[in-house]
Short mmCIF file of N, CA and C in Angstrom, two decimals:
data_model
loop_
_atom_site.label_atom_id
_atom_site.label_comp_id
_atom_site.label_asym_id
_atom_site.label_seq_id
_atom_site.Cartn_x
_atom_site.Cartn_y
_atom_site.Cartn_z
N MET T 1 83.29 70.56 -118.54
CA MET T 1 83.69 70.85 -117.16
C MET T 1 85.23 71.15 -117.31
N SER T 2 85.56 72.38 -116.66
CA SER T 2 87.05 72.63 -116.40
C SER T 2 87.47 71.93 -115.16
N GLY T 3 88.75 71.89 -115.11
CA GLY T 3 89.27 71.16 -114.05
C GLY T 3 89.84 72.01 -112.76
N MET T 4 88.98 73.39 -112.88
CA MET T 4 89.09 74.08 -111.59
C MET T 4 88.26 73.95 -110.86
N GLN T 5 88.38 74.08 -109.47
CA GLN T 5 87.43 73.84 -108.35
C GLN T 5 86.99 75.13 -107.80
N ALA T 6 85.91 75.46 -107.33
CA ALA T 6 85.44 76.54 -106.64
C ALA T 6 86.06 76.61 -105.38
N PRO T 7 86.32 77.75 -104.59
CA PRO T 7 86.95 77.71 -103.23
C PRO T 7 85.89 77.26 -102.51
N ALA T 8 86.42 76.61 -101.32
CA ALA T 8 85.63 75.92 -100.33
C ALA T 8 84.68 76.99 -99.63
N GLY T 9 83.52 76.71 -99.62
CA GLY T 9 82.50 77.42 -99.00
C GLY T 9 81.67 78.21 -100.13
N ASP T 10 82.20 78.19 -101.41
CA ASP T 10 81.28 78.75 -102.38
C ASP T 10 80.40 77.70 -103.05
N GLY T 11 79.23 78.44 -103.42
CA GLY T 11 78.18 77.55 -103.99
C GLY T 11 77.53 76.82 -103.07
N PRO T 12 76.40 75.96 -103.44
CA PRO T 12 75.45 75.33 -102.62
C PRO T 12 76.08 74.07 -102.52
N ALA T 13 75.52 73.40 -101.32
CA ALA T 13 75.91 72.10 -101.16
C ALA T 13 76.00 71.02 -102.05
N GLY T 14 76.78 70.12 -102.44
CA GLY T 14 76.78 69.42 -103.70
C GLY T 14 77.44 70.21 -104.80
N SER T 15 78.07 71.26 -104.58
CA SER T 15 78.38 72.01 -105.67
C SER T 15 79.60 71.14 -106.36
N SER T 16 80.48 71.57 -107.34
CA SER T 16 81.52 71.15 -108.08
C SER T 16 82.54 70.86 -107.20
N SER T 17 82.82 71.55 -106.13
CA SER T 17 84.01 71.15 -104.96
C SER T 17 83.84 70.03 -104.51
N GLN T 18 82.49 69.77 -103.99
CA GLN T 18 82.20 68.66 -103.42
C GLN T 18 82.08 67.36 -104.42
N ALA T 19 81.83 67.89 -105.63
CA ALA T 19 81.55 66.67 -106.81
C ALA T 19 82.89 66.23 -107.14
N ASN T 20 84.04 67.06 -106.95
CA ASN T 20 85.20 66.71 -107.62
C ASN T 20 85.94 65.96 -106.37
N ALA T 21 85.73 66.10 -105.10
CA ALA T 21 86.46 65.62 -104.26
C ALA T 21 86.55 63.91 -104.22
N PRO T 22 85.50 63.11 -104.77
CA PRO T 22 85.67 61.77 -104.72
C PRO T 22 86.89 61.45 -105.77
N ALA T 23 86.83 62.14 -106.99
CA ALA T 23 87.95 61.90 -108.00
C ALA T 23 89.17 62.20 -107.29
N ALA T 24 89.51 63.36 -106.68
CA ALA T 24 90.54 63.57 -105.94
C ALA T 24 91.22 62.45 -105.15
N ARG T 25 90.12 62.10 -104.29
CA ARG T 25 90.49 60.84 -103.31
C ARG T 25 91.00 59.72 -103.99
N ARG T 26 90.02 59.49 -104.87
CA ARG T 26 90.80 58.21 -105.77
C ARG T 26 91.96 58.35 -106.40
N THR T 27 92.28 59.46 -106.83
CA THR T 27 93.72 59.74 -107.26
C THR T 27 94.94 59.49 -106.35
N ALA T 28 94.26 60.08 -105.08
CA ALA T 28 95.22 60.09 -104.08
C ALA T 28 95.38 58.57 -103.62
N GLN T 29 94.60 57.90 -103.44
CA GLN T 29 94.62 56.29 -103.02
C GLN T 29 95.13 55.81 -104.23
N LYS T 30 95.17 55.87 -105.47
CA LYS T 30 95.88 55.20 -106.60
C LYS T 30 97.37 55.55 -106.23
N GLU T 31 97.62 56.81 -106.10
CA GLU T 31 99.10 57.11 -105.87
C GLU T 31 99.71 56.57 -104.62
N ALA T 32 98.83 56.33 -103.44
CA ALA T 32 99.36 55.62 -102.16
C ALA T 32 99.65 54.32 -102.62
N ILE T 33 98.63 53.70 -103.41
CA ILE T 33 99.04 52.24 -103.84
C ILE T 33 100.10 52.04 -104.56
N ARG T 34 100.08 52.88 -105.84
CA ARG T 34 101.60 53.20 -106.57
C ARG T 34 102.68 53.18 -105.57
N ALA T 35 102.77 53.93 -104.88
CA ALA T 35 103.83 54.28 -103.90
C ALA T 35 104.23 53.26 -102.94
N GLU T 36 103.50 52.53 -102.32
CA GLU T 36 103.62 51.35 -101.75
C GLU T 36 104.13 50.32 -102.40
N LEU T 37 103.73 50.09 -103.60
CA LEU T 37 104.17 48.98 -104.57
C LEU T 37 105.70 49.15 -104.82
N ASN T 38 106.07 50.43 -104.97
CA ASN T 38 107.05 50.91 -105.40
C ASN T 38 108.29 50.81 -104.16
N THR T 39 107.91 50.40 -103.10
CA THR T 39 108.83 50.22 -101.95
C THR T 39 109.07 48.57 -101.96
N LEU T 40 108.36 47.80 -102.57
CA LEU T 40 108.59 46.09 -102.82
C LEU T 40 109.16 45.57 -103.76
N ASP T 41 110.09 44.80 -103.47
CA ASP T 41 110.59 43.90 -104.58
C ASP T 41 109.93 42.58 -104.90
N GLU T 42 108.92 41.97 -103.80
CA GLU T 42 108.42 41.13 -104.21
C GLU T 42 106.82 41.23 -104.47
N PHE T 43 106.20 40.20 -104.94
CA PHE T 43 104.52 40.45 -105.31
C PHE T 43 103.80 40.13 -104.08
N VAL T 44 102.98 40.86 -104.08
CA VAL T 44 101.95 40.80 -103.02
C VAL T 44 100.52 40.72 -103.51
N SER T 45 99.68 40.19 -102.70
CA SER T 45 98.27 40.06 -103.09
C SER T 45 97.82 41.30 -102.75
N ALA T 46 96.52 41.53 -103.25
CA ALA T 46 95.82 42.84 -103.09
C ALA T 46 95.29 43.05 -101.47
N ARG T 47 95.14 41.83 -100.86
CA ARG T 47 94.84 41.93 -99.46
C ARG T 47 96.15 42.22 -98.51
N ASP T 48 97.10 41.78 -98.81
CA ASP T 48 98.46 42.07 -98.16
C ASP T 48 98.80 43.73 -98.43
N LEU T 49 98.45 43.90 -99.61
CA LEU T 49 98.70 45.26 -100.02
C LEU T 49 97.96 46.25 -99.23
N HIS T 50 96.70 45.77 -98.97
CA HIS T 50 95.71 46.48 -98.31
C HIS T 50 96.18 46.72 -96.81
N ARG T 51 96.49 45.69 -96.31
CA ARG T 51 97.24 45.64 -94.86
C ARG T 51 98.10 46.51 -94.48
N ARG T 52 99.07 46.55 -95.51
CA ARG T 52 100.10 47.37 -95.63
C ARG T 52 99.85 48.76 -95.39
N LEU T 53 98.98 49.13 -96.42
CA LEU T 53 98.28 50.67 -96.51
C LEU T 53 97.95 50.96 -95.15
N GLU T 54 96.87 49.90 -94.61
CA GLU T 54 96.45 50.38 -93.24
C GLU T 54 97.52 50.70 -92.12
N ASP T 55 98.30 49.68 -92.11
CA ASP T 55 99.48 49.77 -91.30
C ASP T 55 100.18 51.26 -91.19
N ALA T 56 100.27 51.67 -92.67
CA ALA T 56 100.80 52.86 -92.79
C ALA T 56 99.90 54.16 -92.77
N GLU T 57 98.68 53.84 -92.28
CA GLU T 57 97.58 54.80 -91.86
C GLU T 57 96.95 55.46 -92.92
N VAL T 58 96.97 54.76 -93.99
CA VAL T 58 96.33 55.06 -95.38
C VAL T 58 94.87 54.65 -95.43
N SER T 59 94.08 55.36 -95.51
CA SER T 59 92.52 55.14 -95.53
C SER T 59 91.99 54.78 -96.97
N VAL T 60 92.00 53.53 -97.24
CA VAL T 60 91.62 52.76 -98.54
C VAL T 60 90.95 51.60 -98.17
N GLY T 61 89.63 51.38 -98.96
CA GLY T 61 88.97 50.24 -98.84
C GLY T 61 89.58 49.23 -99.81
N VAL T 62 89.42 47.89 -99.35
CA VAL T 62 90.23 46.72 -100.06
C VAL T 62 89.51 46.53 -101.51
N ALA T 63 88.36 47.11 -101.65
CA ALA T 63 87.68 46.97 -102.90
C ALA T 63 88.32 48.13 -103.75
N THR T 64 88.66 49.12 -103.26
CA THR T 64 89.44 50.25 -104.01
C THR T 64 90.95 49.59 -104.33
N VAL T 65 91.47 48.91 -103.76
CA VAL T 65 92.92 48.35 -103.76
C VAL T 65 92.87 47.44 -104.92
N TYR T 66 91.79 46.63 -104.96
CA TYR T 66 91.50 45.76 -106.14
C TYR T 66 91.33 46.48 -107.43
N ARG T 67 90.34 47.44 -107.58
CA ARG T 67 89.91 48.03 -108.62
C ARG T 67 91.39 48.83 -109.00
N GLN T 68 92.09 49.59 -108.12
CA GLN T 68 93.27 50.36 -108.68
C GLN T 68 94.18 49.43 -109.09
N LEU T 69 94.41 48.35 -108.53
CA LEU T 69 95.42 47.52 -109.00
C LEU T 69 95.15 46.79 -110.54
N ASN T 70 93.85 46.38 -110.61
CA ASN T 70 93.49 46.25 -111.98
C ASN T 70 93.71 47.37 -113.24
N ARG T 71 93.26 48.47 -112.63
CA ARG T 71 93.70 49.60 -113.46
C ARG T 71 95.13 49.99 -113.83
N LEU T 72 95.85 49.82 -112.74
CA LEU T 72 97.37 49.78 -113.06
C LEU T 72 97.91 48.55 -113.85
N ALA T 73 97.43 47.61 -113.84
CA ALA T 73 97.82 46.48 -114.54
C ALA T 73 97.28 46.71 -116.08
N GLU T 74 96.14 47.18 -116.34
CA GLU T 74 95.74 47.45 -117.68
C GLU T 74 96.60 48.55 -118.30
N GLN T 75 97.21 49.56 -117.24
CA GLN T 75 97.99 50.59 -118.02
C GLN T 75 99.32 50.16 -118.05
N GLY T 76 99.75 48.88 -117.71
CA GLY T 76 100.98 48.19 -117.74
C GLY T 76 101.87 48.68 -116.82
N GLU T 77 101.37 49.26 -115.64
CA GLU T 77 102.40 49.91 -114.56
C GLU T 77 102.73 48.68 -113.47
N VAL T 78 101.91 47.82 -113.40
CA VAL T 78 102.02 46.59 -112.58
C VAL T 78 102.18 45.25 -113.34
N ASP T 79 103.01 44.35 -112.83
CA ASP T 79 103.11 43.16 -113.25
C ASP T 79 102.03 42.16 -112.33
N VAL T 80 101.25 41.23 -112.92
CA VAL T 80 100.47 40.40 -112.25
C VAL T 80 100.83 38.96 -112.43
N ILE T 81 100.85 38.16 -111.86
CA ILE T 81 101.00 36.76 -111.89
C ILE T 81 99.92 36.14 -110.89
N SER T 82 99.83 34.75 -111.23
CA SER T 82 99.00 33.80 -110.34
C SER T 82 100.11 33.01 -109.57
N ASN T 83 99.85 32.74 -108.43
CA ASN T 83 100.86 31.89 -107.46
C ASN T 83 100.23 30.52 -107.76
N PRO T 84 100.81 29.58 -107.39
CA PRO T 84 100.63 28.28 -107.56
C PRO T 84 98.96 27.85 -107.20
N GLU T 85 98.65 28.56 -106.09
CA GLU T 85 97.23 28.46 -105.64
C GLU T 85 96.14 29.18 -106.23
N GLY T 86 96.75 30.07 -107.45
CA GLY T 86 95.69 30.88 -108.09
C GLY T 86 95.45 32.04 -107.75
N GLU T 87 96.17 32.75 -106.71
CA GLU T 87 95.88 33.94 -106.27
C GLU T 87 96.51 34.74 -106.93
N ARG T 88 96.09 36.01 -107.46
CA ARG T 88 96.53 37.19 -108.25
C ARG T 88 97.71 37.84 -107.14
N LEU T 89 98.71 38.13 -107.79
CA LEU T 89 99.81 38.77 -107.06
C LEU T 89 100.47 39.85 -107.84
N TYR T 90 100.82 41.10 -107.12
CA TYR T 90 101.17 42.23 -107.83
C TYR T 90 102.59 42.85 -107.54
N ARG T 91 103.10 43.59 -108.47
CA ARG T 91 104.31 43.97 -108.23
C ARG T 91 104.45 45.29 -109.11
N ALA T 92 105.17 46.22 -108.80
CA ALA T 92 105.46 47.36 -109.76
C ALA T 92 106.19 46.83 -110.73
N CYS T 93 106.05 47.51 -111.97
CA CYS T 93 106.62 46.90 -113.24
C CYS T 93 107.73 47.46 -113.33
N ALA T 94 108.89 46.81 -113.33
CA ALA T 94 110.10 47.16 -113.48
C ALA T 94 110.63 47.30 -115.04
N SER T 95 109.94 46.95 -115.79
CA SER T 95 110.19 46.98 -117.53
C SER T 95 108.97 47.04 -118.17
N SER T 96 108.97 47.82 -119.20
CA SER T 96 107.92 47.75 -120.14
C SER T 96 107.86 46.90 -121.15
N ASP T 97 109.13 46.20 -121.24
CA ASP T 97 109.29 44.96 -122.21
C ASP T 97 108.67 43.78 -121.69
N HIS T 98 108.39 42.91 -122.80
CA HIS T 98 107.86 41.69 -122.53
C HIS T 98 108.87 40.84 -121.40
N HIS T 99 108.39 40.47 -120.43
CA HIS T 99 109.61 39.61 -119.49
C HIS T 99 108.61 38.56 -118.59
N HIS T 100 109.57 37.97 -118.20
CA HIS T 100 109.05 36.85 -117.20
C HIS T 100 109.71 36.89 -115.77
N HIS T 101 109.18 35.93 -114.87
CA HIS T 101 109.62 36.25 -113.43
C HIS T 101 109.93 34.83 -113.02
N LEU T 102 110.89 34.98 -112.19
CA LEU T 102 111.24 33.76 -111.15
C LEU T 102 111.13 34.28 -109.65
N VAL T 103 110.03 33.65 -109.19
CA VAL T 103 109.42 33.97 -108.01
C VAL T 103 109.62 32.87 -106.88
N CYS T 104 109.96 33.27 -105.80
CA CYS T 104 109.94 32.58 -104.48
C CYS T 104 108.54 32.44 -103.81
N ARG T 105 108.36 30.92 -103.58
CA ARG T 105 106.88 30.65 -103.39
C ARG T 105 106.84 30.93 -101.86
N TYR T 106 107.90 31.42 -101.15
CA TYR T 106 107.61 31.54 -99.59
C TYR T 106 107.65 33.00 -99.36
N CYS T 107 108.48 34.06 -99.76
CA CYS T 107 108.39 35.18 -99.47
C CYS T 107 108.11 36.25 -100.85
N GLY T 108 107.68 35.60 -101.98
CA GLY T 108 107.32 36.46 -102.95
C GLY T 108 108.28 37.10 -103.78
N LYS T 109 109.85 37.16 -103.35
CA LYS T 109 110.80 37.98 -103.99
C LYS T 109 110.59 37.45 -105.33
N ALA T 110 110.80 38.50 -106.39
CA ALA T 110 110.95 38.12 -107.75
C ALA T 110 111.95 38.78 -108.42
N VAL T 111 112.68 38.11 -109.41
CA VAL T 111 113.63 38.61 -110.38
C VAL T 111 113.18 38.58 -111.74
N GLU T 112 113.35 39.44 -112.69
CA GLU T 112 112.95 39.26 -114.06
C GLU T 112 113.95 38.37 -114.66
N ILE T 113 113.46 37.42 -115.49
CA ILE T 113 114.22 36.53 -116.17
C ILE T 113 113.93 36.51 -117.67
N GLU T 114 114.96 36.15 -118.51
CA GLU T 114 114.76 35.90 -120.03
C GLU T 114 114.49 34.47 -120.24
N PRO T 115 113.38 34.01 -120.74
CA PRO T 115 113.43 32.55 -120.98
C PRO T 115 114.40 32.08 -122.01
N PRO T 116 114.80 31.05 -122.20
CA PRO T 116 115.79 30.49 -123.26
C PRO T 116 115.46 30.27 -124.54
N ALA T 117 113.92 30.17 -124.66
CA ALA T 117 113.43 29.80 -126.06
C ALA T 117 112.13 30.46 -126.29
N GLU T 118 112.23 31.92 -126.49
CA GLU T 118 111.13 32.43 -127.07
C GLU T 118 110.77 32.01 -128.47
N GLN T 119 111.69 31.76 -129.26
CA GLN T 119 111.37 31.26 -130.67
C GLN T 119 110.92 30.22 -130.76
N TRP T 120 111.04 29.12 -129.88
CA TRP T 120 110.47 27.85 -129.81
C TRP T 120 109.21 28.10 -129.60
N LEU T 121 108.64 28.89 -128.82
CA LEU T 121 106.82 29.22 -128.68
C LEU T 121 106.46 29.89 -129.94
N LYS T 122 107.20 30.59 -130.57
CA LYS T 122 106.57 31.15 -131.97
C LYS T 122 106.35 29.87 -133.00
N ASP T 123 107.51 29.20 -133.05
CA ASP T 123 107.93 28.03 -134.13
C ASP T 123 106.85 26.96 -133.73
N ILE T 124 106.47 26.59 -132.73
CA ILE T 124 105.62 25.62 -132.33
C ILE T 124 104.10 25.77 -132.59
N SER T 125 103.93 27.29 -132.26
CA SER T 125 102.54 27.77 -132.66
C SER T 125 102.36 27.72 -134.14
N GLU T 126 103.28 28.36 -134.75
CA GLU T 126 103.06 28.46 -136.11
C GLU T 126 102.81 26.86 -136.87
N ARG T 127 103.74 25.77 -136.28
CA ARG T 127 103.61 24.51 -136.73
C ARG T 127 102.24 23.91 -136.65
N HIS T 128 101.45 24.29 -135.67
CA HIS T 128 100.22 23.88 -135.49
C HIS T 128 99.27 24.81 -135.74
N GLY T 129 99.54 25.66 -136.51
CA GLY T 129 98.57 26.76 -137.28
C GLY T 129 98.01 27.77 -136.29
N PHE T 130 98.50 27.88 -135.35
CA PHE T 130 98.21 29.21 -134.56
C PHE T 130 98.83 30.48 -134.91
N SER T 131 98.17 31.47 -134.35
CA SER T 131 98.83 32.85 -134.66
C SER T 131 98.09 33.59 -133.81
N SER T 132 98.64 35.04 -133.40
CA SER T 132 98.32 35.96 -132.54
C SER T 132 98.43 35.33 -131.27
N ILE T 133 99.63 34.58 -131.02
CA ILE T 133 99.89 34.02 -129.70
C ILE T 133 100.15 34.95 -128.55
N SER T 134 100.20 34.59 -127.42
CA SER T 134 100.54 35.26 -126.35
C SER T 134 100.84 34.15 -125.21
N HIS T 135 101.75 34.43 -124.26
CA HIS T 135 102.10 33.56 -123.22
C HIS T 135 102.32 34.34 -121.90
N THR T 136 102.30 33.61 -120.77
CA THR T 136 102.82 33.77 -119.53
C THR T 136 103.73 32.87 -119.18
N ILE T 137 104.76 33.17 -118.76
CA ILE T 137 105.92 32.13 -118.05
C ILE T 137 106.24 32.76 -116.56
N GLU T 138 105.85 31.95 -115.77
CA GLU T 138 106.26 32.39 -114.00
C GLU T 138 106.83 30.94 -113.65
N VAL T 139 108.24 31.47 -113.03
CA VAL T 139 108.73 30.15 -112.63
C VAL T 139 108.88 30.24 -111.07
N PHE T 140 108.44 29.13 -110.34
CA PHE T 140 108.45 29.41 -108.86
C PHE T 140 109.48 28.43 -108.21
N GLY T 141 110.05 28.97 -107.28
CA GLY T 141 110.96 28.27 -106.38
C GLY T 141 111.18 28.83 -105.13
N VAL T 142 112.27 28.39 -104.53
CA VAL T 142 112.48 29.06 -103.20
C VAL T 142 113.98 29.70 -103.32
N CYS T 143 113.97 31.09 -102.95
CA CYS T 143 115.16 31.84 -103.06
C CYS T 143 116.10 31.33 -102.10
N GLY T 144 117.44 32.14 -102.10
CA GLY T 144 118.38 31.81 -101.30
C GLY T 144 118.21 32.03 -99.94
N ASP T 145 117.44 33.33 -99.59
CA ASP T 145 117.26 33.66 -98.27
C ASP T 145 116.47 32.58 -97.66
N CYS T 146 115.28 32.30 -98.18
CA CYS T 146 114.19 31.43 -97.48
C CYS T 146 114.90 30.03 -97.58
N SER T 147 115.88 29.57 -98.44
CA SER T 147 116.39 28.35 -98.53
C SER T 147 117.35 28.14 -97.14
N ALA T 148 118.06 29.35 -96.92
CA ALA T 148 119.10 29.25 -95.69
C ALA T 148 118.25 29.35 -94.58
N HIS T 149 117.20 30.04 -94.55
CA HIS T 149 116.16 30.11 -93.30
C HIS T 149 115.76 28.72 -93.08
N ARG T 150 115.21 28.03 -93.90
CA ARG T 150 114.59 26.65 -93.82
C ARG T 150 115.78 25.82 -93.45
N ASP T 151 117.12 25.70 -94.07
CA ASP T 151 118.14 24.89 -93.42
C ASP T 151 118.46 25.29 -91.99
N ARG T 152 118.40 26.43 -91.78
CA ARG T 152 118.84 26.90 -90.21
C ARG T 152 117.76 26.13 -89.38
N ALA T 153 116.43 26.36 -89.75
CA ALA T 153 115.24 26.00 -88.83
C ALA T 153 115.41 24.37 -88.67
N ALA T 154 115.85 23.69 -89.75
CA ALA T 154 115.88 22.25 -89.80
C ALA T 154 117.07 21.63 -88.96
N GLY T 155 117.95 22.66 -88.90
CA GLY T 155 119.17 22.28 -88.03
C GLY T 155 119.28 22.46 -86.58
N SER T 156 118.30 23.23 -86.21
CA SER T 156 117.98 23.53 -84.93
C SER T 156 117.29 22.41 -84.14
#
């Protein structure tokens, strides 16, 4: 099947022009999701992202947001982490290289960090007979803005 569509009104109902519409819609939704993620510095949940899209009057279902985020993650276009409560959070991937994050547990702000001992992971794995290792390291804390806000609130 070619990528060309018949002009609107050509052919019977259910023709290729209508059959292609859902695929085009999914692409538009994926692009809207990608665009919204690119506006953020912090990690967000799929539900929070869905809320942001609704606020921007983008028509997309929450299931579609989850599905598209998973596809983008598989393609390496978004970073995925789990917060301390186990909820999956997403962010546009700033680097295609292996990296880790320092994440604020209050606002979700994230910065990419280099861990001090990547070689240690390799050495310890080999020492115990493990191969084909992978790892995920996310460090959670409170960013300076949130600390300052908490300090101001405590002083009130």
